[in-house]
XYZ file of C-alpha atoms in Angstrom:
768
model
C 112.603 145.968 -104.985
C 111.534 148.655 -107.286
C 114.446 148.030 -109.948
C 113.174 144.523 -109.918
C 109.500 145.512 -110.830
C 110.909 147.795 -113.606
C 112.880 145.164 -115.005
C 109.602 142.504 -114.284
C 107.309 145.495 -115.802
C 109.802 146.248 -118.929
C 110.459 141.917 -119.910
C 106.396 141.475 -119.608
C 105.529 144.195 -121.710
C 108.329 143.212 -124.476
C 107.923 139.571 -124.675
C 105.064 138.711 -126.471
C 106.092 141.189 -129.241
C 109.688 138.928 -128.786
C 108.052 136.061 -129.360
C 105.787 136.830 -131.919
C 108.463 137.404 -133.864
C 109.679 134.255 -133.659
C 112.780 134.734 -132.697
C 115.184 131.993 -131.578
C 118.618 133.889 -131.957
C 119.405 134.362 -128.651
C 122.656 134.011 -127.945
C 124.838 135.692 -130.989
C 128.526 134.297 -131.701
C 130.709 135.341 -128.686
C 134.345 136.372 -130.232
C 137.596 136.400 -128.699
C 137.182 139.941 -127.335
C 134.513 138.630 -125.034
C 136.178 135.879 -123.239
C 139.504 138.729 -122.770
C 136.385 141.059 -121.208
C 135.224 137.986 -119.082
C 138.749 137.279 -117.704
C 139.716 141.005 -117.468
C 136.759 142.382 -116.376
C 137.218 142.433 -112.490
C 141.009 144.105 -113.177
C 139.782 146.416 -115.065
C 136.464 147.855 -112.743
C 139.676 147.367 -109.789
C 140.845 150.830 -110.868
C 136.963 152.381 -110.661
C 136.492 152.873 -107.269
C 137.159 155.904 -104.891
C 137.394 155.448 -101.100
C 136.330 152.403 -100.647
C 136.767 151.838 -96.896
C 137.147 147.774 -95.645
C 137.255 146.542 -91.978
C 138.225 149.140 -89.247
C 140.328 148.678 -86.316
C 141.204 150.581 -83.140
C 145.283 150.897 -82.080
C 145.566 150.321 -78.319
C 144.535 153.190 -76.027
C 141.514 154.099 -78.109
C 142.238 157.716 -79.526
C 142.948 156.381 -82.914
C 141.161 154.244 -85.538
C 142.692 152.833 -88.863
C 141.250 151.487 -92.047
C 142.645 150.623 -95.140
C 140.801 152.722 -98.861
C 141.127 152.067 -101.845
C 141.280 154.360 -104.582
C 142.020 153.225 -108.237
C 143.193 150.358 -107.799
C 145.496 151.600 -104.744
C 145.214 150.819 -100.933
C 146.180 153.353 -98.400
C 145.909 152.907 -94.423
C 144.162 155.798 -92.974
C 144.514 156.618 -89.786
C 141.885 159.071 -87.570
C 141.981 160.562 -84.277
C 138.742 159.934 -82.611
C 139.216 163.268 -80.308
C 139.810 165.745 -82.815
C 138.109 163.991 -86.485
C 141.932 164.673 -87.940
C 142.618 162.316 -90.436
C 145.919 161.605 -91.960
C 147.990 158.632 -93.641
C 148.898 156.177 -91.159
C 152.612 155.984 -92.399
C 154.743 156.783 -95.292
C 153.970 153.776 -97.467
C 156.198 153.609 -99.868
C 159.169 153.903 -97.335
C 157.683 151.214 -95.508
C 157.980 149.511 -99.386
C 161.153 149.978 -99.681
C 162.234 149.390 -96.506
C 160.765 145.644 -96.608
C 161.682 144.965 -99.967
C 165.354 145.456 -98.684
C 165.220 143.173 -95.920
C 163.081 140.307 -97.495
C 163.914 140.570 -100.832
C 160.621 140.595 -102.380
C 158.571 142.923 -104.034
C 155.861 144.202 -102.073
C 154.073 147.599 -103.662
C 153.436 150.028 -101.738
C 149.821 150.231 -102.873
C 149.386 146.831 -101.759
C 151.178 146.189 -98.386
C 150.135 142.181 -97.700
C 148.702 142.619 -94.012
C 145.600 143.964 -92.878
C 146.333 144.950 -89.662
C 148.944 146.998 -87.359
C 150.472 148.129 -83.746
C 151.669 151.290 -83.310
C 154.164 151.435 -80.176
C 152.689 153.996 -77.805
C 155.638 156.606 -78.275
C 154.204 156.178 -82.157
C 157.684 155.497 -83.128
C 157.501 151.830 -84.201
C 154.851 149.746 -86.467
C 154.261 146.755 -85.950
C 152.836 144.019 -88.036
C 152.808 139.961 -89.383
C 153.538 138.832 -93.053
C 152.249 135.064 -92.971
C 154.565 133.849 -90.430
C 156.822 136.512 -89.857
C 156.729 139.358 -87.437
C 158.258 142.417 -88.454
C 159.354 146.068 -86.220
C 159.999 148.892 -88.492
C 161.193 152.231 -86.656
C 158.684 155.336 -88.439
C 161.544 157.697 -88.402
C 163.979 155.518 -90.173
C 162.212 153.131 -91.751
C 164.674 150.562 -90.507
C 162.755 146.673 -90.165
C 163.178 143.861 -88.279
C 161.628 140.553 -88.207
C 160.653 137.620 -85.994
C 159.665 133.942 -87.353
C 157.084 132.087 -85.461
C 154.583 129.096 -85.681
C 151.632 129.944 -85.783
C 150.217 126.646 -84.538
C 151.677 127.021 -80.813
C 149.767 128.419 -77.797
C 146.410 127.436 -79.565
C 144.821 125.030 -77.093
C 142.072 123.618 -79.530
C 145.371 122.595 -81.838
C 145.679 119.881 -78.493
C 142.564 117.742 -79.967
C 141.911 117.316 -83.891
C 144.269 119.279 -85.481
C 148.025 119.061 -84.368
C 150.082 116.873 -81.746
C 152.780 118.940 -80.009
C 155.673 116.996 -80.322
C 158.078 115.216 -77.127
C 159.126 118.378 -74.969
C 162.206 118.304 -73.491
C 163.618 122.098 -73.498
C 163.919 123.642 -69.769
C 165.045 126.980 -71.420
C 160.700 127.987 -72.425
C 160.077 128.473 -69.088
C 156.875 130.024 -67.026
C 157.092 131.781 -64.395
C 154.294 132.001 -61.279
C 152.439 135.203 -60.960
C 155.103 135.606 -57.030
C 157.840 135.196 -59.127
C 159.026 132.380 -56.573
C 158.459 129.365 -59.066
C 159.555 129.076 -63.067
C 157.996 126.240 -64.395
C 158.798 124.086 -67.562
C 158.608 120.601 -69.292
C 161.389 118.259 -69.298
C 161.172 114.807 -70.490
C 157.348 115.478 -70.707
C 156.794 116.196 -66.998
C 156.357 119.254 -65.665
C 159.220 120.452 -63.248
C 159.219 123.700 -61.442
C 162.859 125.767 -60.501
C 163.054 127.853 -58.072
C 163.966 131.972 -58.362
C 167.427 131.525 -57.525
C 167.726 128.155 -59.532
C 168.820 126.315 -56.366
C 165.706 123.876 -56.134
C 164.432 122.069 -59.220
C 161.100 119.865 -58.008
C 159.664 117.117 -60.439
C 155.964 117.769 -60.428
C 155.090 115.116 -62.480
C 155.974 111.475 -63.167
C 153.405 110.003 -65.203
C 154.754 112.122 -68.704
C 156.395 110.123 -71.513
C 156.786 110.542 -74.954
C 153.061 108.255 -75.866
C 151.738 110.552 -73.336
C 153.379 114.357 -72.748
C 152.833 117.430 -70.908
C 152.118 120.326 -73.364
C 154.157 123.560 -72.412
C 151.921 125.991 -73.981
C 148.673 124.663 -71.750
C 150.664 125.530 -68.403
C 148.406 127.866 -66.666
C 149.067 129.160 -63.021
C 146.213 130.269 -60.491
C 146.726 134.250 -59.636
C 147.910 132.982 -56.466
C 150.595 131.435 -57.201
C 149.249 128.334 -54.929
C 148.442 125.673 -58.046
C 149.921 125.002 -61.524
C 147.484 123.427 -64.417
C 148.249 121.994 -67.643
C 147.313 119.607 -70.019
C 148.756 116.104 -70.490
C 148.481 114.955 -74.110
C 148.038 111.389 -75.450
C 148.794 111.409 -79.271
C 146.041 109.961 -81.989
C 146.931 108.444 -84.639
C 149.170 110.411 -87.078
C 147.586 109.884 -90.191
C 149.690 112.270 -93.035
C 149.043 113.118 -96.825
C 152.413 113.074 -98.721
C 152.378 115.843 -102.060
C 154.587 115.576 -105.164
C 154.523 119.014 -106.285
C 155.678 118.511 -110.244
C 155.992 122.490 -110.635
C 159.507 123.816 -109.712
C 162.200 125.521 -110.726
C 164.291 122.499 -110.715
C 164.617 119.455 -112.765
C 163.814 117.354 -109.917
C 159.790 116.966 -108.058
C 159.612 118.153 -104.236
C 157.897 116.545 -101.923
C 156.258 117.647 -98.755
C 154.036 116.184 -95.779
C 151.262 117.522 -94.222
C 149.611 116.062 -90.688
C 145.508 115.238 -92.063
C 143.523 113.817 -89.590
C 140.105 112.235 -90.968
C 136.609 111.779 -89.986
C 137.114 108.424 -87.690
C 140.268 108.826 -86.727
C 142.265 108.414 -83.492
C 142.218 111.615 -81.727
C 144.917 113.208 -79.522
C 142.955 113.012 -76.272
C 143.867 115.767 -73.750
C 143.337 115.138 -69.115
C 143.988 118.358 -67.724
C 145.809 117.655 -64.938
C 146.469 119.999 -61.369
C 149.277 120.726 -58.947
C 149.454 121.869 -55.585
C 152.540 123.813 -55.534
C 153.258 123.463 -51.641
C 152.606 119.773 -51.421
C 154.231 119.330 -54.175
C 151.381 117.176 -55.235
C 149.932 116.059 -58.242
C 145.743 116.304 -57.870
C 143.495 113.867 -59.610
C 141.054 115.470 -61.564
C 137.904 112.666 -62.810
C 137.129 112.598 -66.640
C 134.186 111.826 -65.781
C 132.441 115.283 -67.298
C 134.684 114.957 -70.414
C 135.356 111.492 -71.178
C 135.097 111.754 -74.994
C 137.082 114.832 -76.287
C 137.300 116.192 -79.323
C 138.529 119.384 -78.094
C 139.210 121.079 -74.386
C 139.523 124.661 -74.719
C 141.877 126.889 -72.804
C 142.560 126.761 -68.802
C 141.195 129.915 -67.162
C 141.533 130.714 -63.526
C 138.968 132.644 -61.608
C 140.840 135.408 -59.918
C 140.190 134.906 -56.755
C 141.992 131.142 -57.377
C 138.781 129.346 -56.626
C 139.538 127.333 -59.384
C 139.684 126.966 -63.015
C 137.161 126.074 -65.972
C 137.569 125.430 -69.311
C 135.183 124.531 -72.490
C 134.790 120.714 -73.511
C 133.463 119.948 -77.084
C 132.242 116.191 -77.337
C 133.479 114.476 -80.015
C 129.882 114.270 -82.234
C 129.416 117.295 -81.438
C 125.978 116.967 -79.595
C 127.376 118.299 -76.405
C 129.934 121.290 -74.765
C 130.334 121.447 -71.728
C 131.540 124.575 -69.578
C 133.458 122.457 -66.410
C 134.979 123.750 -63.451
C 137.677 122.021 -61.886
C 137.728 122.976 -57.589
C 141.456 123.843 -57.341
C 141.309 122.926 -53.112
C 140.055 119.306 -54.266
C 140.217 118.714 -58.030
C 136.477 118.014 -57.637
C 135.269 118.884 -61.432
C 131.598 120.093 -61.786
C 129.678 120.879 -65.159
C 128.067 124.822 -64.585
C 126.023 124.787 -68.311
C 125.487 122.064 -70.687
C 124.913 122.660 -74.484
C 123.012 119.584 -76.210
C 121.045 119.301 -79.221
C 120.046 115.892 -81.058
C 121.790 117.227 -84.503
C 124.956 119.670 -83.286
C 126.312 122.123 -81.443
C 127.765 124.635 -83.922
C 131.139 125.290 -81.400
C 132.697 127.761 -83.763
C 133.279 131.293 -81.861
C 130.147 133.368 -82.287
C 130.778 136.094 -84.844
C 133.954 134.030 -86.105
C 133.770 136.331 -89.620
C 131.199 138.459 -90.406
C 129.161 135.928 -92.478
C 130.804 132.715 -91.069
C 129.457 132.637 -87.614
C 129.678 130.238 -85.046
C 127.615 129.804 -82.157
C 129.565 129.396 -78.629
C 130.015 132.808 -76.615
C 131.061 133.118 -73.207
C 131.256 135.811 -70.698
C 131.920 135.899 -66.986
C 130.813 138.520 -65.353
C 132.589 139.687 -61.459
C 134.849 136.668 -61.142
C 132.213 133.787 -62.842
C 129.398 135.691 -60.111
C 126.972 135.271 -63.583
C 127.459 133.985 -66.939
C 126.811 135.419 -70.308
C 125.975 132.077 -72.399
C 124.596 131.907 -75.985
C 122.471 129.336 -77.121
C 120.015 127.845 -79.917
C 118.149 126.422 -76.876
C 114.596 128.052 -78.236
C 115.455 127.681 -81.881
C 117.401 131.045 -82.286
C 120.687 132.065 -81.470
C 120.297 133.937 -78.195
C 122.275 135.360 -75.151
C 121.325 133.887 -71.878
C 122.794 134.915 -68.171
C 123.269 132.157 -66.087
C 123.776 132.224 -62.040
C 128.274 131.187 -62.299
C 127.905 129.928 -58.603
C 125.182 127.550 -59.193
C 124.503 127.196 -62.928
C 121.412 127.948 -62.685
C 119.457 129.967 -65.403
C 118.635 133.669 -64.061
C 117.336 134.988 -67.117
C 116.974 135.249 -71.169
C 118.675 138.636 -72.129
C 117.570 138.352 -76.110
C 114.114 136.433 -77.722
C 112.567 136.352 -80.451
C 112.211 134.918 -84.458
C 116.111 136.376 -85.448
C 119.664 135.662 -84.525
C 122.295 137.514 -82.700
C 125.527 137.530 -84.670
C 127.920 138.980 -82.731
C 128.563 140.215 -79.369
C 131.226 143.654 -79.519
C 131.030 144.869 -75.641
C 129.869 143.801 -72.486
C 129.733 146.607 -69.617
C 129.676 144.289 -66.442
C 129.016 147.614 -64.687
C 125.805 149.280 -66.459
C 124.899 145.620 -67.174
C 124.633 146.159 -71.233
C 125.458 144.043 -74.271
C 126.637 145.519 -77.197
C 125.754 143.429 -80.319
C 124.604 142.146 -83.551
C 122.065 140.864 -85.087
C 120.383 139.797 -88.146
C 116.249 139.365 -88.691
C 115.002 141.717 -86.143
C 113.353 143.919 -88.987
C 110.411 141.811 -90.642
C 110.441 144.023 -94.203
C 114.601 143.753 -94.954
C 116.886 140.698 -95.834
C 116.843 138.572 -92.779
C 120.776 138.309 -93.193
C 121.624 142.336 -93.228
C 123.618 142.798 -89.079
C 122.280 145.668 -87.314
C 124.332 147.005 -83.872
C 121.639 146.339 -80.770
C 121.920 147.469 -76.572
C 120.436 145.258 -74.321
C 120.495 145.128 -70.580
C 121.798 142.065 -68.697
C 117.897 141.761 -67.493
C 116.578 141.827 -71.681
C 115.261 145.253 -71.344
C 115.739 148.009 -72.936
C 116.446 147.449 -76.469
C 117.886 149.605 -78.393
C 118.310 150.022 -82.084
C 121.646 151.729 -82.995
C 121.639 151.399 -87.066
C 119.021 152.711 -88.516
C 119.802 153.059 -92.451
C 118.739 149.717 -93.899
C 121.600 148.227 -94.977
C 123.996 145.377 -93.946
C 126.229 147.154 -91.219
C 129.058 146.237 -89.050
C 130.527 148.171 -85.650
C 134.141 148.244 -83.754
C 134.113 149.415 -80.630
C 137.290 151.645 -79.041
C 139.466 149.672 -76.586
C 138.473 152.462 -74.332
C 134.522 151.723 -75.221
C 134.319 155.525 -75.670
C 133.928 155.455 -79.418
C 132.627 152.484 -82.192
C 132.711 153.265 -85.547
C 130.000 151.902 -88.018
C 130.691 150.499 -91.409
C 127.843 150.072 -93.800
C 126.465 149.175 -97.153
C 124.209 147.031 -99.463
C 124.839 144.880 -102.894
C 123.264 147.898 -104.425
C 124.956 150.818 -102.032
C 128.540 151.452 -101.706
C 130.214 151.453 -98.452
C 129.840 154.383 -95.613
C 131.883 154.922 -92.841
C 130.960 157.277 -89.521
C 132.247 157.393 -86.269
C 129.774 157.830 -82.860
C 130.205 158.282 -79.332
C 129.149 155.261 -77.074
C 127.741 157.353 -74.611
C 124.801 158.599 -76.691
C 125.028 156.737 -79.755
C 125.792 160.669 -81.554
C 127.074 160.532 -84.528
C 130.996 162.850 -84.311
C 131.735 162.545 -87.869
C 131.312 161.014 -91.185
C 134.560 159.736 -92.160
C 133.772 157.963 -95.518
C 131.526 157.791 -98.543
C 132.794 155.522 -101.204
C 132.398 156.629 -104.785
C 131.589 154.401 -107.793
C 130.438 156.752 -110.081
C 133.138 155.381 -112.646
C 132.562 152.159 -112.017
C 128.973 152.568 -112.890
C 129.829 154.710 -116.135
C 131.793 151.787 -117.036
C 128.771 149.273 -117.253
C 129.204 148.008 -114.000
C 125.577 146.810 -112.441
C 124.779 145.667 -108.781
C 123.540 142.258 -108.442
C 119.207 141.888 -107.549
C 118.066 140.603 -104.735
C 115.063 137.680 -105.134
C 113.325 135.766 -102.495
C 111.307 132.775 -102.786
C 109.250 130.353 -100.755
C 111.417 127.232 -100.265
C 110.023 123.622 -99.897
C 107.867 124.144 -96.558
C 105.776 126.659 -98.441
C 106.515 129.274 -95.736
C 110.084 129.900 -95.333
C 111.831 132.700 -97.221
C 114.610 131.876 -99.679
C 117.188 134.522 -100.657
C 119.731 135.224 -103.062
C 120.952 137.563 -105.764
C 121.068 137.522 -109.805
C 124.145 139.161 -111.203
C 122.627 140.292 -114.966
C 124.524 139.695 -118.104
C 127.073 142.545 -119.498
C 124.673 145.028 -121.781
C 121.197 143.416 -119.990
C 117.991 143.317 -121.989
C 114.805 142.332 -120.587
C 113.152 141.985 -124.002
C 115.630 139.070 -124.265
C 116.132 135.592 -122.656
C 119.678 134.400 -120.728
C 120.815 131.143 -119.693
C 121.383 130.976 -115.884
C 124.302 129.227 -114.379
C 124.554 129.039 -110.023
C 127.123 129.555 -108.372
C 126.961 127.388 -105.111
C 128.792 127.264 -102.015
C 126.398 125.478 -99.239
C 128.704 124.896 -96.473
C 126.414 124.523 -93.381
C 129.245 126.564 -91.501
C 127.929 130.193 -92.680
C 125.790 132.048 -95.425
C 126.898 133.104 -98.546
C 124.740 135.033 -100.271
C 126.563 138.615 -100.639
C 125.059 141.607 -98.777
C 127.272 144.006 -98.588
C 128.699 145.585 -101.814
C 131.320 144.282 -103.589
C 132.728 145.535 -107.326
C 133.179 142.216 -107.780
C 131.914 140.954 -111.113
C 131.140 137.327 -112.395
C 133.022 136.365 -115.103
C 129.935 134.770 -117.025
C 128.189 137.241 -117.282
C 130.540 139.173 -119.820
C 129.377 136.184 -122.124
C 125.580 136.667 -121.561
C 124.738 134.714 -118.911
C 122.650 135.259 -115.295
C 124.501 133.958 -112.455
C 122.727 133.517 -109.421
C 123.715 132.502 -105.703
C 121.036 131.200 -103.115
C 120.940 130.623 -99.814
C 118.943 127.343 -99.198
C 118.625 125.198 -96.134
C 120.955 123.910 -94.160
C 123.062 126.977 -94.242
C 124.088 129.384 -91.062
C 122.698 132.517 -89.752
C 118.712 131.770 -89.773
C 116.769 129.671 -87.402
C 118.004 126.031 -85.794
C 114.904 124.198 -87.626
C 116.688 125.920 -91.204
C 120.266 124.916 -90.172
C 119.351 121.019 -89.029
C 118.555 120.064 -92.796
C 122.566 119.673 -93.299
C 122.891 117.389 -90.312
C 124.161 113.835 -92.244
C 122.962 115.166 -95.301
C 125.122 117.362 -96.966
C 124.073 115.826 -100.317
C 121.178 117.868 -99.777
C 123.308 121.372 -99.854
C 119.365 122.848 -100.361
C 118.714 121.661 -103.540
C 115.085 121.611 -102.916
C 115.004 125.554 -101.902
C 117.380 126.233 -104.652
C 115.188 124.915 -107.563
C 112.208 126.081 -106.183
C 114.296 129.541 -106.308
C 115.391 128.994 -109.812
C 111.746 128.388 -110.802
C 109.988 131.597 -109.061
C 112.384 133.938 -110.476
C 111.450 132.129 -114.071
C 108.027 132.742 -113.318
C 108.889 136.719 -112.556
C 111.382 137.235 -114.859
C 110.600 136.133 -118.754
C 114.186 136.730 -119.506
C 115.081 134.263 -117.005
C 115.763 130.841 -119.040
C 115.999 127.783 -116.898
C 115.702 124.945 -120.035
C 119.466 124.216 -119.250
C 121.018 125.353 -116.218
C 124.257 125.390 -115.127
C 126.296 125.045 -112.017
C 130.070 125.574 -110.783
C 131.320 125.702 -107.128
C 134.635 124.924 -105.278
C 135.641 123.047 -102.115
C 132.414 122.053 -100.126
C 130.947 124.297 -103.591
C 132.485 121.367 -105.943
C 130.903 118.734 -104.016
C 127.533 120.619 -104.351
C 128.154 120.885 -108.009
C 128.704 117.225 -108.492
C 125.512 116.153 -106.552
C 123.558 119.019 -108.398
C 124.178 116.170 -111.468
C 124.233 112.888 -109.443
C 120.904 113.837 -107.168
C 118.896 116.823 -109.251
C 119.811 115.470 -113.107
C 116.372 117.021 -114.239
C 116.991 120.483 -113.191
C 120.767 120.485 -113.650
C 122.429 120.134 -116.858
C 126.049 121.248 -116.750
C 128.686 121.450 -113.627
C 132.098 122.329 -113.049
C 133.894 121.492 -110.003
C 137.020 122.771 -108.375
C 138.695 121.861 -105.684
C 135.836 119.447 -104.207
C 135.401 117.546 -100.858
C 133.358 114.967 -103.013
C 133.696 112.185 -99.882
C 133.048 113.646 -96.818
C 135.068 110.457 -95.362
C 138.200 111.717 -96.962
C 138.197 115.484 -96.226
C 139.389 117.068 -92.764
C 138.109 115.600 -88.967
C 136.465 118.605 -88.060
C 134.311 120.035 -90.546
C 132.699 117.181 -91.735
C 132.052 115.709 -88.082
C 130.413 118.301 -87.036
C 128.258 118.081 -89.982
C 128.167 114.518 -90.836
C 127.966 113.032 -87.370
C 130.493 110.826 -85.449
C 130.686 107.810 -85.551
C 131.170 107.531 -89.356
C 127.678 106.002 -90.437
C 126.178 105.165 -93.779
C 125.205 108.788 -94.454
C 128.910 109.305 -95.529
C 128.249 106.753 -97.679
C 124.761 108.107 -98.657
C 126.197 112.266 -98.921
C 129.411 110.573 -101.048
C 129.831 111.581 -105.277
C 132.232 109.194 -104.760
C 129.616 106.311 -103.432
C 127.184 107.929 -106.155
C 129.048 108.722 -109.063
C 127.323 106.003 -111.307
C 124.030 108.207 -110.866
C 126.199 110.863 -112.910
C 123.829 112.673 -115.954
C 125.063 115.957 -117.927
C 128.296 117.753 -118.167
C 130.828 117.516 -115.816
C 134.438 119.324 -115.747
C 136.785 118.394 -112.563
C 139.818 120.620 -111.685
C 142.258 120.358 -109.184
C 144.824 121.727 -107.257
C 147.888 119.194 -107.368
C 148.825 120.651 -103.709
C 145.707 121.736 -102.249
C 146.427 121.047 -98.594
C 142.899 122.113 -97.142
C 140.790 119.264 -99.309
C 143.098 116.177 -100.008
C 143.618 115.808 -104.094
C 143.004 112.395 -103.511
C 138.963 113.036 -103.460
C 138.896 114.525 -106.820
C 141.074 111.540 -108.253
C 139.203 108.672 -106.308
C 135.888 110.343 -108.131
C 137.428 110.151 -111.707
C 138.222 106.869 -110.845
C 134.638 105.821 -109.819
C 133.397 107.868 -113.024
C 135.818 106.188 -115.295
C 134.824 102.311 -114.160
C 131.400 103.490 -114.498
C 131.761 104.242 -118.144
C 130.752 108.084 -117.337
C 132.411 110.701 -119.627
C 133.331 114.423 -117.905
C 136.369 116.242 -118.450
C 139.198 116.997 -115.942
C 141.393 120.003 -115.227
C 144.406 118.798 -113.346
C 146.923 122.341 -112.022
C 150.632 121.870 -111.388
C 151.844 123.175 -108.644
C 147.857 124.907 -107.662
C 146.915 124.993 -104.215
C 143.043 125.244 -103.372
C 142.244 128.463 -103.942
C 145.350 129.081 -106.660
C 143.514 127.016 -109.623
C 144.733 130.147 -111.481
C 143.442 132.235 -114.890
C 143.686 128.879 -117.103
C 141.317 127.033 -114.826
C 138.915 130.341 -115.269
C 139.115 129.964 -118.637
C 138.523 126.367 -119.325
C 135.227 127.232 -116.770
C 133.944 129.786 -118.984
C 134.953 127.831 -122.194
C 132.803 124.504 -120.814
C 129.572 126.117 -120.212
C 129.839 127.931 -123.542
C 130.308 124.813 -125.481
C 127.571 123.073 -122.946
C 125.114 125.695 -122.636
C 125.548 128.159 -125.107
C 126.198 125.323 -127.618
C 128.770 127.474 -129.539
C 132.611 126.735 -130.487
C 135.395 128.554 -127.689
C 138.436 130.492 -129.100
C 141.493 128.475 -130.234
C 143.073 129.344 -127.663
C 146.169 127.963 -129.194
C 146.223 129.022 -132.570
C 144.991 132.604 -131.644
C 146.281 133.295 -127.755
C 144.289 136.536 -126.074
C 146.705 138.742 -124.501
C 145.238 139.167 -121.089
C 147.610 141.896 -120.026
């Protein structure tokens, strides 16, 4: 805050003098060199940091941790022996890159290998890693590499509902052996069969499978005692497809492709758990009364004593999430834990990403005698201890007006939990994550990361050590190794150096917060300041928006990333308004059936508060841009808040939630599809457009159907509205490229600064 205060005092002290001179020339003409700097600034800054570590991971065994650090634009894998502290390069990256290029016919660079994690064999002689859908294994003596391809969709039980329907199976060569080795289960003609170990017996377990209702091999699950087998029988849903035409090819012919793309309201695949008694053999019917309206069923998980199995039921509409137990002897099901909500249950796994976080977590203690469960039932994300036999709540483990963000480790012997949380320290940014330890009984809460910053810890597999990586937007990363038993610091592994970056003109964003629409809740954001910032001048404001309810998005950790618009004299703001994640439940619920809100009432108040505090913050002609859900919000700014937002650029946006993917939209907008979808639709509200709008869309976007963008364009045309549109051949959701970035810069320069951008055709700017 001291830096903000200093800027404020400087600005206020000079504002009167500036205005007294009557100067109106606040935006000197931009030159082509300014645009070149804007388009290349991040490439230039990328080579000016030293020893910046990325997220660490531990090798199997727990004796060594690995991380990737960046120095002068080159990335290097480093390995640290936890016991001795010895640090060295993990392997010869130049030899590995050469070996990969030889067999893959690619051109990988040693300083930018295309994977983030790897595994070493126990003898340390083989390196295994994954590049897209290919698994690689390389001998570290000869650097000979071999590869195998795989289907990343297979084996994911969540794929059995809304995302993917397995084809009818008829492959007896794919088999699943019982734990005692006496039987082999396989699928033939969509039914479950058993083959004896000696191959003399071949027994059909089911007869109800058919191409329209097929057993799925990847779900076959044996009880530990080999007496029972469970599986999912899946009835396919409606197979909606999106067809693509790629006009950016190396041939003289266009290319066509198709993807499976269910939408909100579509009939979904219906998985049904089925139980088989091997001794009979017989099929035991499981009543589906507890899970009759399926959006998603999790993997089947057997208790170690084989008394039954469990699965998690996500009801369509996302207002009920239930832990179901099925008794192996009777097939009787019962609910152990019910998580309910009048709005939505955020069913993504807790700690899904460092910024994106769902709310579901489960840990079975002593074969299910107790269950640790995450819930927002008191208004904040916390941990609870349930009796796994009766389903009764034993006690709430964590409590308070703060949120659990991640569970790092559960120690059932010491009955302790290591977890990460944010918002516990009132004097700090409520999004900063810290690490803690607490007992199952809710006692002994211990803070482990005292530094005021955003932290992330990773435990070694044997739980003897953990590494803490922390930074702030104004402080480069630090990484240290600790002993878990007493939290003693063993080694400072890395301290990033950004002196060259700062000397080149880089400056961190400014943190700012103000009260939201309720007059009580703090709304947090950052300001990216213009190049050569002078607090005696005024600067136009453009907001970079992303308001997806699945996470919070304002940066909290260090990044050298510089908003290109700042190089052209703009202040760029980022704000987490109400409706985003990682605060209270009430804060989050604003998004329900109301994605058009996007936190705009909070964002506008935030901008006005910033303008009141900083005389250089000019909100007379505010711009806004965003991509994907941010694209939807950018358009909504002009449709629903044209009195404040005047210029918008929307990239690959989801402008009508009925057109986009099922899971994301039904989670926040509800099911069945109701009038709220139309109320939040930019397509249905296109006639409201005021201000200046540019739409950019990638031809091959397989995340958000490009149809969304064309539907919006069609309605704008029919409503007689004027707008710009950029269509990028061959581009997908994340690759709109430098051309689109240049068009974005041009659009804001023309419509906010009132200046004419360079003539790119007559005098092209070399960006290399």
